[in-house]
PDB file of C-alpha atoms in Angstrom:
ATOM      1  CA  MET U1170     -13.979  -1.376  10.368  1.00 90.00           C
ATOM      2  CA  LYS U1171     -10.130  -1.805  10.852  1.00 95.00           C
ATOM      3  CA  LEU U1172      -8.491  -3.285   7.719  1.00 97.00           C
ATOM      4  CA  ILE U1173      -4.938  -4.059   6.561  1.00 96.00           C
ATOM      5  CA  LEU U1174      -4.030  -4.325   2.956  1.00 95.00           C
ATOM      6  CA  LEU U1175      -0.940  -6.701   2.333  1.00 93.00           C
ATOM      7  CA  GLY U1176       0.916  -7.423  -0.919  1.00 90.00           C
ATOM      8  CA  PRO U1177       4.248  -7.190  -2.653  1.00 89.00           C
ATOM      9  CA  PRO U1178       5.408  -3.700  -3.906  1.00 85.00           C
ATOM     10  CA  GLY U1179       3.717  -2.813  -7.076  1.00 86.00           C
ATOM     11  CA  ALA U1180       0.789  -5.124  -6.600  1.00 90.00           C
ATOM     12  CA  GLY U1181      -1.485  -2.060  -6.484  1.00 88.00           C
ATOM     13  CA  LYS U1182      -1.993  -1.764  -2.767  1.00 89.00           C
ATOM     14  CA  GLY U1183      -2.077   2.133  -2.857  1.00 84.00           C
ATOM     15  CA  THR U1184      -4.727   2.286  -5.635  1.00 89.00           C
ATOM     16  CA  GLN U1185      -6.959  -0.319  -4.075  1.00 94.00           C
ATOM     17  CA  ALA U1186      -6.868   1.112  -0.704  1.00 92.00           C
ATOM     18  CA  ALA U1187      -7.867   4.688  -1.930  1.00 90.00           C
ATOM     19  CA  LYS U1188     -11.061   2.727  -3.460  1.00 95.00           C
ATOM     20  CA  ILE U1189     -11.848   0.832  -0.576  1.00 95.00           C
ATOM     21  CA  ALA U1190     -11.445   3.767   1.838  1.00 94.00           C
ATOM     22  CA  GLU U1191     -13.843   5.842  -0.206  1.00 95.00           C
ATOM     23  CA  ARG U1192     -16.227   3.127  -0.611  1.00 95.00           C
ATOM     24  CA  TYR U1193     -16.532   2.488   3.138  1.00 94.00           C
ATOM     25  CA  SER U1194     -15.512   5.888   4.467  1.00 95.00           C
ATOM     26  CA  LEU U1195     -12.438   4.622   6.023  1.00 96.00           C
ATOM     27  CA  ALA U1196      -9.361   6.734   6.824  1.00 96.00           C
ATOM     28  CA  HIS U1197      -6.575   5.522   4.410  1.00 94.00           C
ATOM     29  CA  ILE U1198      -3.377   5.529   6.195  1.00 92.00           C
ATOM     30  CA  SER U1199      -0.224   4.775   3.887  1.00 89.00           C
ATOM     31  CA  THR U1200       2.982   4.553   5.599  1.00 85.00           C
ATOM     32  CA  GLY U1201       4.699   5.008   2.369  1.00 80.00           C
ATOM     33  CA  ASP U1202       3.024   8.601   1.970  1.00 84.00           C
ATOM     34  CA  MET U1203       3.717   9.203   5.608  1.00 83.00           C
ATOM     35  CA  LEU U1204       7.585   8.507   4.674  1.00 84.00           C
ATOM     36  CA  ARG U1205       7.638  10.438   1.521  1.00 83.00           C
ATOM     37  CA  ALA U1206       6.217  13.473   3.462  1.00 82.00           C
ATOM     38  CA  GLU U1207       9.197  13.224   5.870  1.00 82.00           C
ATOM     39  CA  ILE U1208      11.757  12.590   3.056  1.00 87.00           C
ATOM     40  CA  ALA U1209      10.176  15.847   0.997  1.00 87.00           C
ATOM     41  CA  SER U1210      10.402  17.932   4.314  1.00 86.00           C
ATOM     42  CA  GLU U1211      14.022  16.536   4.829  1.00 90.00           C
ATOM     43  CA  THR U1212      13.409  15.817   8.294  1.00 84.00           C
ATOM     44  CA  PRO U1213      16.096  13.623  10.241  1.00 84.00           C
ATOM     45  CA  LEU U1214      13.563  10.754   9.960  1.00 79.00           C
ATOM     46  CA  GLY U1215      13.183  11.580   6.335  1.00 83.00           C
ATOM     47  CA  ILE U1216      16.856  11.746   5.489  1.00 89.00           C
ATOM     48  CA  ARG U1217      17.305   8.309   7.246  1.00 86.00           C
ATOM     49  CA  ALA U1218      14.422   6.711   5.515  1.00 83.00           C
ATOM     50  CA  LYS U1219      15.485   7.796   2.224  1.00 86.00           C
ATOM     51  CA  ALA U1220      18.776   6.128   2.135  1.00 88.00           C
ATOM     52  CA  LEU U1221      17.067   2.893   3.033  1.00 85.00           C
ATOM     53  CA  ILE U1222      14.213   3.124   0.560  1.00 79.00           C
ATOM     54  CA  GLU U1223      16.449   3.901  -2.164  1.00 83.00           C
ATOM     55  CA  ALA U1224      18.517   0.779  -1.165  1.00 84.00           C
ATOM     56  CA  GLY U1225      15.289  -1.486  -1.227  1.00 79.00           C
ATOM     57  CA  GLU U1226      15.762  -1.858   2.637  1.00 81.00           C
ATOM     58  CA  LEU U1227      13.048  -1.715   4.927  1.00 75.00           C
ATOM     59  CA  VAL U1228      12.586   1.325   7.483  1.00 81.00           C
ATOM     60  CA  PRO U1229      13.072   0.158  11.347  1.00 86.00           C
ATOM     61  CA  ASP U1230      10.320  -1.209  13.045  1.00 87.00           C
ATOM     62  CA  ASP U1231      10.419   1.277  15.897  1.00 83.00           C
ATOM     63  CA  ILE U1232       9.909   4.334  13.593  1.00 82.00           C
ATOM     64  CA  ILE U1233       7.078   3.006  11.643  1.00 86.00           C
ATOM     65  CA  ILE U1234       5.129   1.609  14.706  1.00 89.00           C
ATOM     66  CA  GLY U1235       5.417   4.904  16.550  1.00 85.00           C
ATOM     67  CA  MET U1236       4.178   6.779  13.192  1.00 84.00           C
ATOM     68  CA  VAL U1237       1.212   4.531  12.903  1.00 89.00           C
ATOM     69  CA  GLU U1238       0.039   4.492  16.675  1.00 89.00           C
ATOM     70  CA  ASN U1239      -0.024   8.179  16.608  1.00 83.00           C
ATOM     71  CA  ARG U1240      -2.066   8.276  13.300  1.00 89.00           C
ATOM     72  CA  ILE U1241      -4.770   5.775  14.329  1.00 91.00           C
ATOM     73  CA  GLN U1242      -5.328   8.265  17.313  1.00 89.00           C
ATOM     74  CA  GLN U1243      -6.407  10.962  15.109  1.00 90.00           C
ATOM     75  CA  PRO U1244     -10.278  11.869  14.758  1.00 94.00           C
ATOM     76  CA  ASP U1245     -10.675  10.892  11.239  1.00 94.00           C
ATOM     77  CA  CYS U1246      -9.861   7.314  12.356  1.00 94.00           C
ATOM     78  CA  GLU U1247     -13.058   6.928  14.683  1.00 92.00           C
ATOM     79  CA  ASN U1248     -15.123   5.417  11.860  1.00 92.00           C
ATOM     80  CA  GLY U1249     -12.256   2.851  11.148  1.00 95.00           C
ATOM     81  CA  PHE U1250      -9.172   2.969   8.951  1.00 97.00           C
ATOM     82  CA  LEU U1251      -7.433   0.855   6.315  1.00 97.00           C
ATOM     83  CA  LEU U1252      -3.484   0.352   6.642  1.00 96.00           C
ATOM     84  CA  ASP U1253      -1.650   0.390   3.487  1.00 90.00           C
ATOM     85  CA  GLY U1254       2.013  -0.636   3.688  1.00 84.00           C
ATOM     86  CA  PHE U1255       1.742  -1.685   7.267  1.00 90.00           C
ATOM     87  CA  PRO U1256       2.475  -4.078   8.888  1.00 92.00           C
ATOM     88  CA  ARG U1257       5.439  -5.501   6.997  1.00 83.00           C
ATOM     89  CA  THR U1258       6.895  -7.676   9.738  1.00 86.00           C
ATOM     90  CA  ILE U1259       5.686 -10.006  12.470  1.00 91.00           C
ATOM     91  CA  ALA U1260       7.102  -7.545  15.009  1.00 90.00           C
ATOM     92  CA  GLN U1261       5.063  -5.026  13.558  1.00 92.00           C
ATOM     93  CA  ALA U1262       1.845  -6.978  13.400  1.00 95.00           C
ATOM     94  CA  GLU U1263       2.257  -8.008  16.951  1.00 96.00           C
ATOM     95  CA  SER U1264       2.757  -4.452  18.117  1.00 95.00           C
ATOM     96  CA  LEU U1265      -0.452  -3.158  16.230  1.00 96.00           C
ATOM     97  CA  MET U1266      -2.317  -5.848  17.657  1.00 95.00           C
ATOM     98  CA  GLU U1267      -1.419  -4.586  21.036  1.00 95.00           C
ATOM     99  CA  PHE U1268      -2.736  -1.151  20.429  1.00 93.00           C
ATOM    100  CA  SER U1269      -5.585  -1.869  18.065  1.00 94.00           C
ATOM    101  CA  ASP U1270      -8.022  -4.470  16.918  1.00 93.00           C
ATOM    102  CA  ILE U1271      -8.085  -5.600  13.393  1.00 95.00           C
ATOM    103  CA  ASP U1272     -11.256  -7.078  11.462  1.00 94.00           C
ATOM    104  CA  ARG U1273      -9.321  -8.337   8.292  1.00 95.00           C
ATOM    105  CA  ALA U1274      -6.203  -8.568   6.374  1.00 96.00           C
ATOM    106  CA  VAL U1275      -6.639  -8.674   2.675  1.00 96.00           C
ATOM    107  CA  CYS U1276      -3.511  -9.873   0.702  1.00 94.00           C
ATOM    108  CA  ILE U1277      -3.373  -8.859  -3.123  1.00 94.00           C
ATOM    109  CA  GLU U1278      -1.296 -11.409  -4.904  1.00 93.00           C
ATOM    110  CA  VAL U1279       0.499 -10.793  -8.316  1.00 93.00           C
ATOM    111  CA  PRO U1280       3.430 -12.709  -9.873  1.00 92.00           C
ATOM    112  CA  ASP U1281       6.883 -11.127  -9.120  1.00 92.00           C
ATOM    113  CA  GLU U1282       7.840 -10.482 -13.011  1.00 91.00           C
ATOM    114  CA  SER U1283       4.498  -8.991 -13.726  1.00 91.00           C
ATOM    115  CA  ILE U1284       5.233  -6.520 -10.823  1.00 92.00           C
ATOM    116  CA  VAL U1285       8.711  -5.814 -12.257  1.00 92.00           C
ATOM    117  CA  ASP U1286       7.026  -4.759 -15.456  1.00 89.00           C
ATOM    118  CA  ARG U1287       4.402  -2.712 -13.764  1.00 86.00           C
ATOM    119  CA  MET U1288       6.708  -0.763 -11.990  1.00 87.00           C
ATOM    120  CA  ALA U1289       9.130   0.053 -14.854  1.00 86.00           C
ATOM    121  CA  ARG U1290       6.090   1.472 -16.505  1.00 85.00           C
ATOM    122  CA  ARG U1291       4.852   3.453 -13.282  1.00 87.00           C
ATOM    123  CA  ARG U1292       5.341   7.190 -13.565  1.00 89.00           C
ATOM    124  CA  VAL U1293       4.408   9.796 -10.783  1.00 90.00           C
ATOM    125  CA  CYS U1294       3.469  13.555 -11.136  1.00 92.00           C
ATOM    126  CA  PRO U1295       5.682  15.494  -8.835  1.00 90.00           C
ATOM    127  CA  ASP U1296       3.040  18.131  -8.414  1.00 89.00           C
ATOM    128  CA  CYS U1297      -0.381  16.609  -7.803  1.00 87.00           C
ATOM    129  CA  LYS U1298       1.206  13.221  -6.901  1.00 81.00           C
ATOM    130  CA  ARG U1299      -1.116  11.195  -9.522  1.00 84.00           C
ATOM    131  CA  THR U1300       0.179   7.892 -10.574  1.00 83.00           C
ATOM    132  CA  TYR U1301       0.260   6.608 -14.142  1.00 85.00           C
ATOM    133  CA  SER U1302       1.122   3.548 -16.080  1.00 82.00           C
ATOM    134  CA  VAL U1303       2.804   4.546 -19.119  1.00 85.00           C
ATOM    135  CA  ASP U1304       3.739   2.757 -22.570  1.00 80.00           C
ATOM    136  CA  ILE U1305       7.559   2.875 -22.273  1.00 71.00           C
ATOM    137  CA  ASP U1306       7.881   1.831 -25.937  1.00 66.00           C
ATOM    138  CA  GLU U1307       6.555   5.076 -27.035  1.00 74.00           C
ATOM    139  CA  GLY U1308       9.140   7.310 -25.617  1.00 73.00           C
ATOM    140  CA  ASP U1309      10.369   8.641 -22.133  1.00 77.00           C
ATOM    141  CA  GLU U1310       8.538  11.905 -21.809  1.00 84.00           C
ATOM    142  CA  PHE U1311       5.078  11.649 -20.419  1.00 89.00           C
ATOM    143  CA  TYR U1312       2.862  14.436 -18.765  1.00 87.00           C
ATOM    144  CA  CYS U1313       0.144  14.472 -16.265  1.00 92.00           C
ATOM    145  CA  SER U1314      -3.385  14.957 -17.621  1.00 88.00           C
ATOM    146  CA  GLU U1315      -4.416  16.972 -14.509  1.00 85.00           C
ATOM    147  CA  CYS U1316      -1.874  19.746 -14.317  1.00 92.00           C
ATOM    148  CA  GLY U1317       0.461  19.002 -17.296  1.00 88.00           C
ATOM    149  CA  ALA U1318       3.605  18.503 -15.143  1.00 92.00           C
ATOM    150  CA  ARG U1319       6.301  16.158 -16.520  1.00 91.00           C
ATOM    151  CA  LEU U1320       5.857  12.695 -14.966  1.00 93.00           C
ATOM    152  CA  VAL U1321       8.883  11.077 -13.265  1.00 91.00           C
ATOM    153  CA  ALA U1322       9.944   7.625 -12.295  1.00 86.00           C
ATOM    154  CA  ARG U1323      10.526   6.961  -8.642  1.00 85.00           C
ATOM    155  CA  ASP U1324      14.052   5.848  -7.816  1.00 82.00           C
ATOM    156  CA  ASP U1325      12.711   2.695  -6.146  1.00 82.00           C
ATOM    157  CA  ASP U1326      10.969   1.663  -9.295  1.00 86.00           C
ATOM    158  CA  LYS U1327      14.273   0.476 -11.175  1.00 87.00           C
ATOM    159  CA  PRO U1328      14.110  -3.220 -12.043  1.00 88.00           C
ATOM    160  CA  GLU U1329      17.165  -4.165  -9.968  1.00 90.00           C
ATOM    161  CA  THR U1330      15.653  -2.324  -6.844  1.00 90.00           C
ATOM    162  CA  VAL U1331      12.187  -3.789  -7.521  1.00 91.00           C
ATOM    163  CA  ARG U1332      13.642  -7.313  -7.609  1.00 92.00           C
ATOM    164  CA  HIS U1333      15.594  -6.680  -4.313  1.00 91.00           C
ATOM    165  CA  ARG U1334      12.548  -5.188  -2.652  1.00 89.00           C
ATOM    166  CA  LEU U1335      10.441  -8.703  -3.811  1.00 92.00           C
ATOM    167  CA  GLU U1336      13.173 -10.521  -2.169  1.00 92.00           C
ATOM    168  CA  VAL U1337      12.990  -8.533   1.063  1.00 87.00           C
ATOM    169  CA  TYR U1338       9.145  -8.866   0.977  1.00 87.00           C
ATOM    170  CA  ALA U1339       9.538 -12.637   0.598  1.00 88.00           C
ATOM    171  CA  GLU U1340      11.895 -12.858   3.528  1.00 87.00           C
ATOM    172  CA  GLN U1341      10.370 -10.554   5.897  1.00 81.00           C
ATOM    173  CA  THR U1342       6.864  -9.747   5.051  1.00 80.00           C
ATOM    174  CA  PHE U1343       5.499 -13.060   3.376  1.00 83.00           C
ATOM    175  CA  PRO U1344       5.452 -14.646   6.956  1.00 90.00           C
ATOM    176  CA  LEU U1345       2.613 -12.004   7.683  1.00 91.00           C
ATOM    177  CA  ILE U1346       0.284 -14.056   5.462  1.00 92.00           C
ATOM    178  CA  GLU U1347       0.642 -17.065   7.719  1.00 93.00           C
ATOM    179  CA  PHE U1348       0.210 -14.789  10.896  1.00 95.00           C
ATOM    180  CA  PHE U1349      -2.981 -13.476   9.865  1.00 96.00           C
ATOM    181  CA  ASP U1350      -4.032 -16.618   8.361  1.00 95.00           C
ATOM    182  CA  GLY U1351      -3.683 -18.356  11.665  1.00 96.00           C
ATOM    183  CA  LYS U1352      -5.836 -15.720  13.337  1.00 95.00           C
ATOM    184  CA  ALA U1353      -8.683 -16.309  10.656  1.00 95.00           C
ATOM    185  CA  LEU U1354      -8.110 -12.734   9.449  1.00 95.00           C
ATOM    186  CA  LEU U1355      -6.747 -13.453   6.180  1.00 95.00           C
ATOM    187  CA  SER U1356      -8.412 -13.113   2.626  1.00 94.00           C
ATOM    188  CA  ARG U1357      -6.642 -13.597  -0.564  1.00 94.00           C
ATOM    189  CA  ILE U1358      -7.288 -11.561  -3.907  1.00 94.00           C
ATOM    190  CA  ASP U1359      -5.950 -12.172  -7.241  1.00 94.00           C
ATOM    191  CA  GLY U1360      -4.250  -8.875  -8.277  1.00 93.00           C
ATOM    192  CA  SER U1361      -3.626  -9.720 -12.087  1.00 89.00           C
ATOM    193  CA  GLY U1362      -6.760  -8.100 -13.426  1.00 88.00           C
ATOM    194  CA  THR U1363      -7.570  -4.411 -14.177  1.00 90.00           C
ATOM    195  CA  VAL U1364      -7.867  -1.965 -11.440  1.00 91.00           C
ATOM    196  CA  GLU U1365     -11.514  -1.948 -11.615  1.00 94.00           C
ATOM    197  CA  GLU U1366     -11.726  -5.910 -11.803  1.00 94.00           C
ATOM    198  CA  VAL U1367      -9.437  -6.226  -8.619  1.00 95.00           C
ATOM    199  CA  ALA U1368     -11.656  -3.600  -6.864  1.00 95.00           C
ATOM    200  CA  GLN U1369     -14.820  -5.247  -7.513  1.00 94.00           C
ATOM    201  CA  ASN U1370     -13.488  -8.545  -6.347  1.00 94.00           C
ATOM    202  CA  ILE U1371     -12.552  -6.705  -3.051  1.00 95.00           C
ATOM    203  CA  PHE U1372     -15.840  -5.263  -2.715  1.00 94.00           C
ATOM    204  CA  ASP U1373     -17.638  -8.572  -3.419  1.00 92.00           C
ATOM    205  CA  LEU U1374     -15.474 -10.222  -0.736  1.00 90.00           C
ATOM    206  CA  PHE U1375     -16.477  -7.669   1.683  1.00 88.00           C
ATOM    207  CA  GLU U1376     -20.263  -7.422   1.005  1.00 86.00           C
ATOM    208  CA  GLU U1377     -20.603 -11.327   0.501  1.00 78.00           C
ATOM    209  CA  LYS U1378     -19.279 -11.824   4.032  1.00 57.00           C
ATOM    210  CA  ASP U1379     -20.563  -8.829   5.803  1.00 53.00           C
ATOM    211  CA  PRO U1380     -23.926  -7.965   4.118  1.00 40.00           C
ATOM    212  CA  TYR U1381     -24.688  -5.281   6.341  1.00 39.00           C
ATOM    213  CA  TRP U1382     -22.172  -3.102   4.820  1.00 42.00           C
ATOM    214  CA  GLU U1383     -24.435  -3.022   1.780  1.00 42.00           C
ATOM    215  CA  ASP U1384     -26.680  -0.600   3.508  1.00 41.00           C
ATOM    216  CA  ASP U1385     -23.726   1.867   4.151  1.00 43.00           C
ATOM    217  CA  VAL U1386     -22.414   1.766   0.280  1.00 42.00           C
ATOM    218  CA  ASP U1387     -23.113   4.546  -2.003  1.00 40.00           C
ATOM    219  CA  CYS U1388     -23.385   2.528  -5.177  1.00 32.00           C
TER     220      CYS U1388
END
């Protein structure tokens, strides 16, 4: 199966994508992770992308499209894949459908102010990359439960940057919902619940509409 996960920044796409990919044995393709790897390596692409991301802007289509087209040709995508963070524009979606079929696009929907609050609480382990939601009323120092490293806030999680990213999403990415809806590929999911509640709603959506998947799922 070839799936797309849509939704605003902070909607929990990365978390849910990992759960979906594990349950259905799909390759999880995160353009955010791919870009962060380029940034960490300080490649020319990474240096260019870092400035754009920290300003809340989108990385140009040509860069992202090329990365994704190369990635889905890898052997681990033969059983299917889940795209997380791509496409974000109509141009990206049209290019994607020229070089790959898509079975479904799932949109996780969360109110803007809930997202701002979520991302203000998000912390990331710089070593093992695990993500946490912390209680910022309890202090400003938090540590990874896996490796003990001090957790850090991402630069693009600052409230002013988040609000700008949401504006960019509404302007440039929201039209994708209409694009995939018009092709009868869109399903909507309420992302306001707990991680497990949202995941179960997604699983129910897939397995209710595609009962044959149940035989392949290890519950």
